Coordinates of C-alpha atoms and ligand atoms in Angstrom, one line a residue:
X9 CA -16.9 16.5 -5.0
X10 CA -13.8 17.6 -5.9
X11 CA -9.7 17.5 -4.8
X12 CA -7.8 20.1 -3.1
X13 CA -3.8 20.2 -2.4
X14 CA -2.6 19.9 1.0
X15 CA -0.6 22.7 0.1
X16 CA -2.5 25.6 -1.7
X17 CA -6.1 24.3 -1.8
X18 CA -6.0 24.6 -5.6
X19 CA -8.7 22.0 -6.8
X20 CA -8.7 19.2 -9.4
X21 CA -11.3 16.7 -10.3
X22 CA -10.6 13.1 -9.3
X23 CA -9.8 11.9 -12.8
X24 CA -7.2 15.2 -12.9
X25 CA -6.2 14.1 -9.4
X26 CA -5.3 10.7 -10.5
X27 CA -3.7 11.5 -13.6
X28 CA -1.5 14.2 -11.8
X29 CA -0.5 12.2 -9.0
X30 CA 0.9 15.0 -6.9
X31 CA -0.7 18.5 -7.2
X32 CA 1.6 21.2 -9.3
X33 CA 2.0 22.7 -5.3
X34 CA 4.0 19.9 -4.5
X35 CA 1.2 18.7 -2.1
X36 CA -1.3 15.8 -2.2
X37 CA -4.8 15.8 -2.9
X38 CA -7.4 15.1 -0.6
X39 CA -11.4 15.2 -0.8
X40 CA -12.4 18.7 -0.4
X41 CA -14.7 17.3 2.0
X42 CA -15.0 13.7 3.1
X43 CA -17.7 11.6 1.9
X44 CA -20.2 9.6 3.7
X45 CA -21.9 6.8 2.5
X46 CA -25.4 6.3 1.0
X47 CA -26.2 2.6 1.8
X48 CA -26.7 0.6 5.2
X49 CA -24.6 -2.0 6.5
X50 CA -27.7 -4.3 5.9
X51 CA -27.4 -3.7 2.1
X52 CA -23.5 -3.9 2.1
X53 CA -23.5 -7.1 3.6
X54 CA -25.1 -8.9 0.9
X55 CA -23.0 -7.8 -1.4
X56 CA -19.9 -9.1 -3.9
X57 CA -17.0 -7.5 -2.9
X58 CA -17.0 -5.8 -6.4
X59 CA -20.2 -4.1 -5.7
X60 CA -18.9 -2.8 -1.9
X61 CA -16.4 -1.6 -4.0
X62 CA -18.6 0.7 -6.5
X63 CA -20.7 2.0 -3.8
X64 CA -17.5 3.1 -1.8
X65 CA -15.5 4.4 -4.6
X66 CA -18.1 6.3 -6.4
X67 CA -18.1 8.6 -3.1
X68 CA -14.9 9.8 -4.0
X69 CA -14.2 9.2 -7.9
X70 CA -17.4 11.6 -8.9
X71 CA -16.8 12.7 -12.1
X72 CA -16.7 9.0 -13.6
X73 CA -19.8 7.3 -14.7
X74 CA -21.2 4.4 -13.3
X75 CA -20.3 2.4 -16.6
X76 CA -16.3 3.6 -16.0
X77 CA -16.2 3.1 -12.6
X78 CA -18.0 -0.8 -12.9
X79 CA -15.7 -1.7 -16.1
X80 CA -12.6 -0.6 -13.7
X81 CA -13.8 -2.8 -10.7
X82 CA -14.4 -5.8 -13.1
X83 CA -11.1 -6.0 -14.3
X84 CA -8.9 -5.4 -11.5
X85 CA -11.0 -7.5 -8.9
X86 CA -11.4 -11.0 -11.0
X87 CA -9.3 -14.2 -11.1
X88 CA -6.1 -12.8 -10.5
X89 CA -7.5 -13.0 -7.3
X90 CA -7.3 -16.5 -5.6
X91 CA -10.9 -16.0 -4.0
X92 CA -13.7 -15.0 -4.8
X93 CA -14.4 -13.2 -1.8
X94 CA -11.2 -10.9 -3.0
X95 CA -9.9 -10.1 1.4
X96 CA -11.2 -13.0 3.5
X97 CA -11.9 -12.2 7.0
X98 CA -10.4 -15.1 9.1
X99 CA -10.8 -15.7 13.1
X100 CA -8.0 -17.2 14.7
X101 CA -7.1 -16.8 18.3
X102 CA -10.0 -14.7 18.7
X103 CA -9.1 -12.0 16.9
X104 CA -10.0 -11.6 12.9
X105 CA -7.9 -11.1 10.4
X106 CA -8.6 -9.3 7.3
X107 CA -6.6 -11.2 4.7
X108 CA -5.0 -8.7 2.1
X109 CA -3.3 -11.2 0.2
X110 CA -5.0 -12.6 -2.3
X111 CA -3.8 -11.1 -5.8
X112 CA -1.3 -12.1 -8.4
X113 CA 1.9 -10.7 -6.0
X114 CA 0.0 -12.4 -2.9
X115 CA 0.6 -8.6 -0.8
X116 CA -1.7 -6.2 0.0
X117 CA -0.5 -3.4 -2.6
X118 CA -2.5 -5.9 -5.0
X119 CA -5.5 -4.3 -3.8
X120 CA -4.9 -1.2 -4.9
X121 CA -2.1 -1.4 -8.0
X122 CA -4.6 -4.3 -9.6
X123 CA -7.2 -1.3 -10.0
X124 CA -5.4 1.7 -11.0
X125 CA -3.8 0.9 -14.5
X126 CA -7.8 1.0 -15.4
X127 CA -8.2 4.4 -13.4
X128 CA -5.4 5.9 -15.1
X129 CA -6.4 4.9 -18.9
X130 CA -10.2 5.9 -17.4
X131 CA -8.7 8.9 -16.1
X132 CA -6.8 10.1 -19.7
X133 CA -9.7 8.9 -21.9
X134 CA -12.4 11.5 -19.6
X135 CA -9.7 14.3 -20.1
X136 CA -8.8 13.7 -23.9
X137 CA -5.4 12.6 -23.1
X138 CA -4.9 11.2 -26.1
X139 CA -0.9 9.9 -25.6
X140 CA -0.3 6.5 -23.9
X141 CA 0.6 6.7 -20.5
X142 CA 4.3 5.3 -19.2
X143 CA 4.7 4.3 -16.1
X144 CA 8.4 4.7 -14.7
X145 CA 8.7 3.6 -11.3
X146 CA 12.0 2.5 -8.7
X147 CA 11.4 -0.1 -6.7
X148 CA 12.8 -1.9 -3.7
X149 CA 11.1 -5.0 -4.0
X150 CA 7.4 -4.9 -3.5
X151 CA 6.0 -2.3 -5.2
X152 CA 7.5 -2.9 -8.8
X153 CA 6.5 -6.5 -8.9
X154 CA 2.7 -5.4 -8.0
X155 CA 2.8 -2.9 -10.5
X156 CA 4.2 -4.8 -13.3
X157 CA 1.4 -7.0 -12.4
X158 CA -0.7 -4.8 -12.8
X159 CA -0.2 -2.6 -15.4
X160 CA 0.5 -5.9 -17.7
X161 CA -0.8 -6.2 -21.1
X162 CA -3.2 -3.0 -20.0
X163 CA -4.0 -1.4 -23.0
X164 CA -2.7 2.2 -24.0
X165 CA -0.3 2.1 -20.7
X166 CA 3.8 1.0 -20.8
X167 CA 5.4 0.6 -17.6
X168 CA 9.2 0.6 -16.8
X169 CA 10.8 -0.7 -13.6
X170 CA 14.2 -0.1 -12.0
X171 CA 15.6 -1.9 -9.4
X172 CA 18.6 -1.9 -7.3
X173 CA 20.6 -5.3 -9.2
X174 CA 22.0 -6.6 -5.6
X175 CA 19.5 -4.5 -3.1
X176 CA 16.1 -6.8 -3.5
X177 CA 15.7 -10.3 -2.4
X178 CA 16.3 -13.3 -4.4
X179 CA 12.9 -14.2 -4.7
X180 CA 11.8 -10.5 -5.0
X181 CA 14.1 -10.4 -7.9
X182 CA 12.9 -13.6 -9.5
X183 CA 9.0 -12.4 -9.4
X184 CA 10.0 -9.1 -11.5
X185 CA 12.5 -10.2 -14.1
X186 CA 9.5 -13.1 -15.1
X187 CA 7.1 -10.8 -15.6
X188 CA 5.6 -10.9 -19.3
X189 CA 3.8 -8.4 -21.0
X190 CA 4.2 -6.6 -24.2
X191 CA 4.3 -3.6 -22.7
X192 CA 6.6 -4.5 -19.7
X193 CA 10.4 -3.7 -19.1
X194 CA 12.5 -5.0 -16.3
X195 CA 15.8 -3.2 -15.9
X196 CA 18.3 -3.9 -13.1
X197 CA 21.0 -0.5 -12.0
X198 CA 24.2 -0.9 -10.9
X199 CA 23.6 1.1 -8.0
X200 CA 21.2 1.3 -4.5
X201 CA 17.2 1.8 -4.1
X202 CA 18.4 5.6 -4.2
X203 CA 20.3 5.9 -7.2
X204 CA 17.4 4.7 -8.7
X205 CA 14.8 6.8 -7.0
X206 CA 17.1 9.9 -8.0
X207 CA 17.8 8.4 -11.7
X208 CA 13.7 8.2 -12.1
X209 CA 13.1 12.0 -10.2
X210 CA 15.4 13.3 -12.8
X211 CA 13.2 12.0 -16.2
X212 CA 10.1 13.0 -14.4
X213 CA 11.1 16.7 -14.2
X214 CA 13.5 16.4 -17.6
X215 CA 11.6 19.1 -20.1
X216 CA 13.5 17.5 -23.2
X217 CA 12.6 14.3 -22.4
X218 CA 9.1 15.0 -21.9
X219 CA 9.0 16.9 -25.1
X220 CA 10.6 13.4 -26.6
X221 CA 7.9 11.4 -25.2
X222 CA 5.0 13.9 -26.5
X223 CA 6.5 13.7 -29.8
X224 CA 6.1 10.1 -29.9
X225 CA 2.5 10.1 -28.4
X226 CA 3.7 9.4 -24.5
X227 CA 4.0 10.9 -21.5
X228 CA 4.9 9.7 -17.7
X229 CA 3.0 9.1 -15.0
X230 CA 3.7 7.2 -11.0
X231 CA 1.9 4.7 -9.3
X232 CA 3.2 5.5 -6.0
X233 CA 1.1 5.5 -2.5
X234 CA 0.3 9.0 -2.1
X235 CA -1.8 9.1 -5.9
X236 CA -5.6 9.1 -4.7
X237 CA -6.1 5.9 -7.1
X238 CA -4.5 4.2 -5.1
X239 CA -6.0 5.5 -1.5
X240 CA -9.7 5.3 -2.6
X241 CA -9.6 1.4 -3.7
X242 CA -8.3 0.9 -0.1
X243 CA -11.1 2.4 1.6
X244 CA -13.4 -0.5 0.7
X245 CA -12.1 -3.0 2.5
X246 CA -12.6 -2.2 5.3
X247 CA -16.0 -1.6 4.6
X248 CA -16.5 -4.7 3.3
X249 CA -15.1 -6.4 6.6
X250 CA -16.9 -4.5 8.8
X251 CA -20.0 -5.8 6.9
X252 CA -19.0 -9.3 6.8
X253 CA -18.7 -9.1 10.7
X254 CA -21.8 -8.1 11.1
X255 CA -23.4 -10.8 8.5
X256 CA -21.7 -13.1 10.7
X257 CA -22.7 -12.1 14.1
X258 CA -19.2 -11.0 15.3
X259 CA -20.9 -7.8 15.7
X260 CA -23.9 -6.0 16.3
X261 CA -24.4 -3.6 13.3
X262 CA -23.2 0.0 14.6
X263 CA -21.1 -1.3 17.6
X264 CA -17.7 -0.4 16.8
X265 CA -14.5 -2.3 16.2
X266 CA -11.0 -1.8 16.4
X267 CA -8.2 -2.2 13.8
X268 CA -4.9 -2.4 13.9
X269 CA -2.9 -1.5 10.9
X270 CA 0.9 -2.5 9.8
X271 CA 2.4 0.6 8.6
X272 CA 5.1 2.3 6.5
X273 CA 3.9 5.1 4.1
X274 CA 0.5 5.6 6.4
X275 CA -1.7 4.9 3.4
X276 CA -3.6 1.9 4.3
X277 CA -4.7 3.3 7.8
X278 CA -5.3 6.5 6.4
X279 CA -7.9 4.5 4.1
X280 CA -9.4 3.0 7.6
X281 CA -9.3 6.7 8.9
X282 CA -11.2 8.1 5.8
X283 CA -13.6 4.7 6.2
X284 CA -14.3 5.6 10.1
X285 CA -15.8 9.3 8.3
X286 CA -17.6 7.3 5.9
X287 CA -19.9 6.2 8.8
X288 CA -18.0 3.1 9.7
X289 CA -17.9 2.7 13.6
X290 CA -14.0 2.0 14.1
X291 CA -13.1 3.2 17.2
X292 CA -9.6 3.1 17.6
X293 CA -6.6 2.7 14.8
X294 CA -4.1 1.4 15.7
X295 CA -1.0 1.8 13.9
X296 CA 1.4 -0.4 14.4
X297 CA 5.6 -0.2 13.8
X298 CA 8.7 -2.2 13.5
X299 CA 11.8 -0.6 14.8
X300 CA 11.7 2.5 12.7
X301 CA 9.3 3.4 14.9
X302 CA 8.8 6.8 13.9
X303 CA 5.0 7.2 14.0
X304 CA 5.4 5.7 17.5
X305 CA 7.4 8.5 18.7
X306 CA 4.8 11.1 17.1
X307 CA 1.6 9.5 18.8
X308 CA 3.7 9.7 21.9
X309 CA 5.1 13.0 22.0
X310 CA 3.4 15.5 18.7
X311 CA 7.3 15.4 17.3
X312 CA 8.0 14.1 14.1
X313 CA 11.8 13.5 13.8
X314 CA 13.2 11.6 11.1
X315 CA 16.8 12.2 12.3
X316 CA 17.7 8.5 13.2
X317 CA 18.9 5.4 12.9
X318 CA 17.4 3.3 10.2
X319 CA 17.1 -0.2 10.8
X320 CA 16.5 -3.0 8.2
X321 CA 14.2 -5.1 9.7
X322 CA 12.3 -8.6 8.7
X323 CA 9.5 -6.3 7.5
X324 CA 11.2 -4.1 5.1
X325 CA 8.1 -2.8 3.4
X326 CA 8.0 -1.1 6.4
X327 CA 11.6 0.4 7.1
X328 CA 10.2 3.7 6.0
X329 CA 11.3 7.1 8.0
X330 CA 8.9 9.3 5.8
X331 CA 5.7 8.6 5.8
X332 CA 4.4 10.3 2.9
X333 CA 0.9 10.0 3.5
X334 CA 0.6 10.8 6.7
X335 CA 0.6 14.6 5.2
X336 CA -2.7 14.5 4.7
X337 CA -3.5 14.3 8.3
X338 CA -1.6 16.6 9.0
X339 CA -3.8 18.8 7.1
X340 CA -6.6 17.6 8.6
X341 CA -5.4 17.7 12.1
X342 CA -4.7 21.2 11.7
X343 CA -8.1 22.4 10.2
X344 CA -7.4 21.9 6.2
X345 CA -5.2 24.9 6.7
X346 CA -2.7 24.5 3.9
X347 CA -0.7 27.1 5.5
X348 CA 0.1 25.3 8.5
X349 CA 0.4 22.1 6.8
X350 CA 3.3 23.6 4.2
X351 CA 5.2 25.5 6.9
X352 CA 5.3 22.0 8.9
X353 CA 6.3 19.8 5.2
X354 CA 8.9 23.0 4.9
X355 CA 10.4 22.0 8.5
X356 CA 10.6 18.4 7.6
X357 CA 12.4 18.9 4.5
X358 CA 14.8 21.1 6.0
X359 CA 15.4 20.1 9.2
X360 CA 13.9 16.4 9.0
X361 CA 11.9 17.4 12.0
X362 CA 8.4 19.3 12.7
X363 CA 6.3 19.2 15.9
X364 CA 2.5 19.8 15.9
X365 CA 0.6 21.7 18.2
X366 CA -1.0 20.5 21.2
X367 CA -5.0 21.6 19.6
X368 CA -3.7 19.2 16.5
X369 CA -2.3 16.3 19.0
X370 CA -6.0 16.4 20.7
X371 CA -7.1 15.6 17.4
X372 CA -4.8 12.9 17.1
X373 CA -7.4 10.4 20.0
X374 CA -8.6 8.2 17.5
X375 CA -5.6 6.7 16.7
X376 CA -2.3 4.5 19.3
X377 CA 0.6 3.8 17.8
X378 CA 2.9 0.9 19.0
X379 CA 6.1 -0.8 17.5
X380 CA 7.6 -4.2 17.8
X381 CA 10.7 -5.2 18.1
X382 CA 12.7 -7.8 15.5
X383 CA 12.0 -10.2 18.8
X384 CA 8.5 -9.4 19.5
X385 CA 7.7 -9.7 16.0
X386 CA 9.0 -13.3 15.3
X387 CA 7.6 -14.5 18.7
X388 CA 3.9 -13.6 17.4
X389 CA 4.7 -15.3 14.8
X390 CA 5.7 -18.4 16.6
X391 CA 2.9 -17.8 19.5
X392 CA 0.1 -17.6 16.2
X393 CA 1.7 -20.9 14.7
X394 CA 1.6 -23.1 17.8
X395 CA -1.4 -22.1 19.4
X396 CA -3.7 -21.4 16.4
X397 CA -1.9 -23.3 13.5
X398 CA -2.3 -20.1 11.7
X399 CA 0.9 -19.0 10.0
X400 CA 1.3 -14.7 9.4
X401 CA 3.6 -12.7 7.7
X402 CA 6.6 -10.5 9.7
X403 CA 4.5 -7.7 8.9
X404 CA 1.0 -8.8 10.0
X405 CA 3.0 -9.6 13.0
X406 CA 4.6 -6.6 13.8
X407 CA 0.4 -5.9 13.8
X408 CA -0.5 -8.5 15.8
X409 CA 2.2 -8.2 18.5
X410 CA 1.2 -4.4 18.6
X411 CA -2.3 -5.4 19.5
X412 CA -1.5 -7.4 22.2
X413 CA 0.1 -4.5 24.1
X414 CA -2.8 -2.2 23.2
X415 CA -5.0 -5.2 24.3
X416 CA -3.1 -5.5 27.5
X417 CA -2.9 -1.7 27.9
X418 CA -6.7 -1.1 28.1
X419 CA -10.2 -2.5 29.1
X420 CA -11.3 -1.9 25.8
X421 CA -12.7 -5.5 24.5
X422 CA -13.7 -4.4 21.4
X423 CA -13.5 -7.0 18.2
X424 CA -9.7 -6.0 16.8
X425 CA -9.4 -6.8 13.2
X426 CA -6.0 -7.0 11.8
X427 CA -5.1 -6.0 8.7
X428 CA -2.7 -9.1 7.6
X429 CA -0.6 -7.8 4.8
X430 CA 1.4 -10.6 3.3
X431 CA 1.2 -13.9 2.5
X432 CA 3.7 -15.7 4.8
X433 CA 5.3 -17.8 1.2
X434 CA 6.6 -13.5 0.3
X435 CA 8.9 -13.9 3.3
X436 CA 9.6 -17.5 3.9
X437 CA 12.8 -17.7 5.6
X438 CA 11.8 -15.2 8.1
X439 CA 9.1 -16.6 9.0
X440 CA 10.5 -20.3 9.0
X441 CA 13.6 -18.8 11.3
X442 CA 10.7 -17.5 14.0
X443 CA 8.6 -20.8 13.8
X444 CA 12.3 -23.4 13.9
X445 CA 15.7 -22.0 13.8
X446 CA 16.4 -25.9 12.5
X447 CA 15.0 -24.9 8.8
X448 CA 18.4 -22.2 8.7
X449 CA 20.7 -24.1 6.1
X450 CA 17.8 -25.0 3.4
X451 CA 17.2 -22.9 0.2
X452 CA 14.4 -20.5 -0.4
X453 CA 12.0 -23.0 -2.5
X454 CA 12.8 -25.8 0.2
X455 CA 11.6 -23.6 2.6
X456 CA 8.1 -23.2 1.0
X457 CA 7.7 -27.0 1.0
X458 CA 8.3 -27.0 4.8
X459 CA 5.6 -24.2 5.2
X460 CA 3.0 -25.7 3.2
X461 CA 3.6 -28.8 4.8
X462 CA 3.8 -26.7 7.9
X463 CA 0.7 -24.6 7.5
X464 CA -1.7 -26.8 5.4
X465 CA -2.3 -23.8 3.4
X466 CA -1.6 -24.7 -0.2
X467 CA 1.5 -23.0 -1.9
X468 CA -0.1 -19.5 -4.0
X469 CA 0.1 -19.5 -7.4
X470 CA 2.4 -16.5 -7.2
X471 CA 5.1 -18.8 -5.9
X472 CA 4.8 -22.2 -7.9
X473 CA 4.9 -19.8 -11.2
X474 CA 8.6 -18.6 -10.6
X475 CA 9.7 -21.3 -9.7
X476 CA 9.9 -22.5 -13.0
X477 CA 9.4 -19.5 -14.9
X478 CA 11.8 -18.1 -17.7
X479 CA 13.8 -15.2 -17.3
X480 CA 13.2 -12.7 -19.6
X481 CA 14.4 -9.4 -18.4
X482 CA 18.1 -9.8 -17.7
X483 CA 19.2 -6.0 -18.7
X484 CA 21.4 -4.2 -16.1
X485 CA 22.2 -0.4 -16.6
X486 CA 24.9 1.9 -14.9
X487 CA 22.8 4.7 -13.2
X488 CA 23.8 7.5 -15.5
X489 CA 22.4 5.0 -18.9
X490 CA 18.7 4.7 -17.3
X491 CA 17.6 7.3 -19.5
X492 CA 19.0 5.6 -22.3
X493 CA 17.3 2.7 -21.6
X494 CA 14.1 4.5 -21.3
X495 CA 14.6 5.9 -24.8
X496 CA 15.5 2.8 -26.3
X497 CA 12.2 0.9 -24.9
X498 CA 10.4 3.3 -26.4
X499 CA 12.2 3.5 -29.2
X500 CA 12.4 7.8 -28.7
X501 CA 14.3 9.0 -31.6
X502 CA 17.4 10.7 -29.3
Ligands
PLP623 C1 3.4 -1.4 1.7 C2 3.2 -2.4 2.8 C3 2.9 -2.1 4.1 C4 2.8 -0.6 4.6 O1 1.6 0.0 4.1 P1 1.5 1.6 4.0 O2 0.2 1.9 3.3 O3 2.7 2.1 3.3 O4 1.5 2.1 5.4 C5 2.7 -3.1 5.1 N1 2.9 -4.4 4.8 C6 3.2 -4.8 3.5 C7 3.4 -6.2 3.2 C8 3.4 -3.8 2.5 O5 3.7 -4.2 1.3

């Protein structure tokens, strides 16, 4: 199977795919058809969550071997996991939860950045890319601490992070500039999340610099959302949960579930959407919002419109007014007609607005979208803490509020899972202030003593090791001297 752009339907193999990131088109690769899978629920459920992983990913990563695609799962999906199941399911309140933070950053984009340092070296060896690969990536928080993790100490791959010096959270801030590695660098800009998104645009289309890097055996590559190593490792879990509900008698094997997804970028239910074609019976995704509720408004009305107000919320992994994957169903929606699709990506890069047509919206019934407000959100998690003991994250909440107006909206009894993206201990205070507004005048690390005490659920690893962890990155840049921090990490001759 092979890859085509959303934009021009030129084609790629996976491994090309991955290494590329974005096609050459400027649009994103998708399976030129997608895949269904070749094993029964009755086999999957008696399987590791390594080997639900093969038999999902080897549907769309074709041109690796069995051997490459094995050694990959092995080391992302070990004991930088805190369980061996790798995503629990849990059942509180009578509702499941699929638990998606279990890895060394305790969020869910562990599940996907844990796995594709090896897809990318995997990637370069099967196409005789013989130069190391160098990661250069601007964060706002989340992303660059799961990436540092883990692209750390991977062999043949660098990776450099910059991040806005006063724009993250303290904690958020403490979890990158710890990070070890030999092959790590931490670098805070004098500047916001989009002077250093611009600052790291500019060396990814810099000719000279590129030539620098080939000269010295490197060259660049992303590890953002829209690369397909990072959607395919996302499909899995969701079979994997759907088979662990049915090993468990939540439900009968074919009858069909529900899920509800917390969403910003549209990649993780657009991994649900690609598992309902794999054969697995979801019937509805829902996608669930905070306040930037702008996939809201384009389930309600076909109009995306990205001329608004943006609002930080208490789930800022979220606060997202382009969702970059959602592109791809687009495509789909209007008949893998690249055409269409580029005139509509056109629109939105212009005009920050597009509006589909009423055959594409028909396509649209599998999915409701829903948002919560900052209210709604903290009262879920207050409602989940006093009647279950169960403590969830802002985002899993924004989730689990969502569900209960679809719930309330329909008939439909259906099993919901909910996709539970965070570890409450990654947003502590918020989710302290929603449970007590009494915990307001203690520090950060106080406040994960009150929630384990709180929750029962012991404090993650992730947590305990910053609290006494050294500092080793403390280098701060102005934005016009990133690339000469990049040169000097890589010691480029200039
Ligand atoms: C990234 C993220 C999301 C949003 O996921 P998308 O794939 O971008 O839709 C939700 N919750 C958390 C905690 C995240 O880190």
């Amino acid at each position: 199977m092979n890859y085509k752009s959303t934009r021009s339907g030129i084609e790629a193999t996976a491994s090309e795919a991955i290494l590329k990131g974005l096609a050459d088109d400027g649009g994103l690769y998708v399976p030129a058809s997608l895949p269904k899978l070749d094993c029964s629920i009755e086999e999957l459920q008696n399987m590791s969550y390594q080997q639900v992983a093969y038999e999902v990913m080897k549907l769309f990563l074709t041109d690796f071997t069995e051997q490459e695609l094995k050694d990959c799962i092995a080391n992302a999906y070990d004991s930088k996991f805190d369980t061996q199941e790798i995503a629990p399911v849990k059942k509180e309140n009578g509702v499941y939860f699929l638990e998606l933070f279990h890895g060394s950053t305790i969020a869910f984009k562990d599940m996907a950045l844990s796995i594709l340092p090896y897809l990318l070296t995997t990637s370069a060896k099967k196409n005789h890319v013989e130069n190391d690969i160098v990661i250069l990536t601007a964060t706002s928080g989340d992303t660059g601490k799961a990436a540092l993790a883990g692209f750390a100490d991977v062999p043949g791959t660098k990776i450099i992070v910059f991040y806005p010096k006063d724009g993250v959270s303290p904690i958020q801030q403490k979890q990158m500039v710890t990070q070890q590695g030999d092959n790590v660098t931490v670098i805070g800009v004098d500047g916001n999340f989009d002077d250093c998104q611009t600052g790291v645009k500019k060396m990814f289309n810099d000719q000279a610099l590129a030539e620098c890097l080939r000269a010295e055996g490197y060259q660049f590559s992303s590890a953002n959302s829209i690369n397909i190593g990072r959607l395919t490792p996302q499909v899995v879990y969701y079979v994997y949960a759907y088979a662990q509900l049915v090993k468990r008698g939540a439900v009968q094997n074919g009858d069909p579930i529900n899920v509800v997804v917390p969403t910003g970028n549209f990649g993780n239910i657009l991994a649900a959407y690609y598992a309902k074609h794999a054969g697995i019976p979801i019937q509805t995704l829902v996608c669930a919002s905070n306040e930037n509720k702008v996939l809201f408004d384009f389930f309600e009305t076909g109009v995306y419109d990205r001329n608004r107000e943006f609002f930080l919320t208490s789930s800022p992994s979220m606060d997202i007014l382009i969702s970059s994957n959602l592109e791809r169903l687009i495509y789909m929606l209007a008949g893998d007609d690249a055409a269409v699709n580029t005139e509509l990506m056109r629109q939105l890069s212009e005009q920050g607005r597009y509006e589909i047509t009423p055959q594409m919206r028909q396509r649209l019934q599998d999915f409701y979208g829903g948002y919560a407000s900052e209210e709604e959100t903290a009262e879920a998690i207050k409602e989940y803490y006093e009647t279950a003991g169960y403590v969830i994250d802002p985002h899993t909440a924004v989730a689990a509020s969502v569900y209960k107006k679809f719930a309330d909206s329909q008939t439909d009894d259906k099993p919901a899972l909910i996709v539970s993206t965070a570890s409450p201990y990654k947003f502590t205070r918020s989710v302290m202030n929603a449970i007590d507004n009494r915990y307001d005048s203690k520090s950060d690390f106080e406040l994960v003593d009150e929630l384990c005490a709180l929750s029962g659920v012991s404090v993650p690893r992730a947590i305990e090791e910053i609290r006494s962890a050294p500092v080793i990155h403390k280098n701060v840049c102005a934005v016009d001297e990133m690339e000469n921090a990049v040169r000097k990490f890589l010691n480029l001759s200039v």
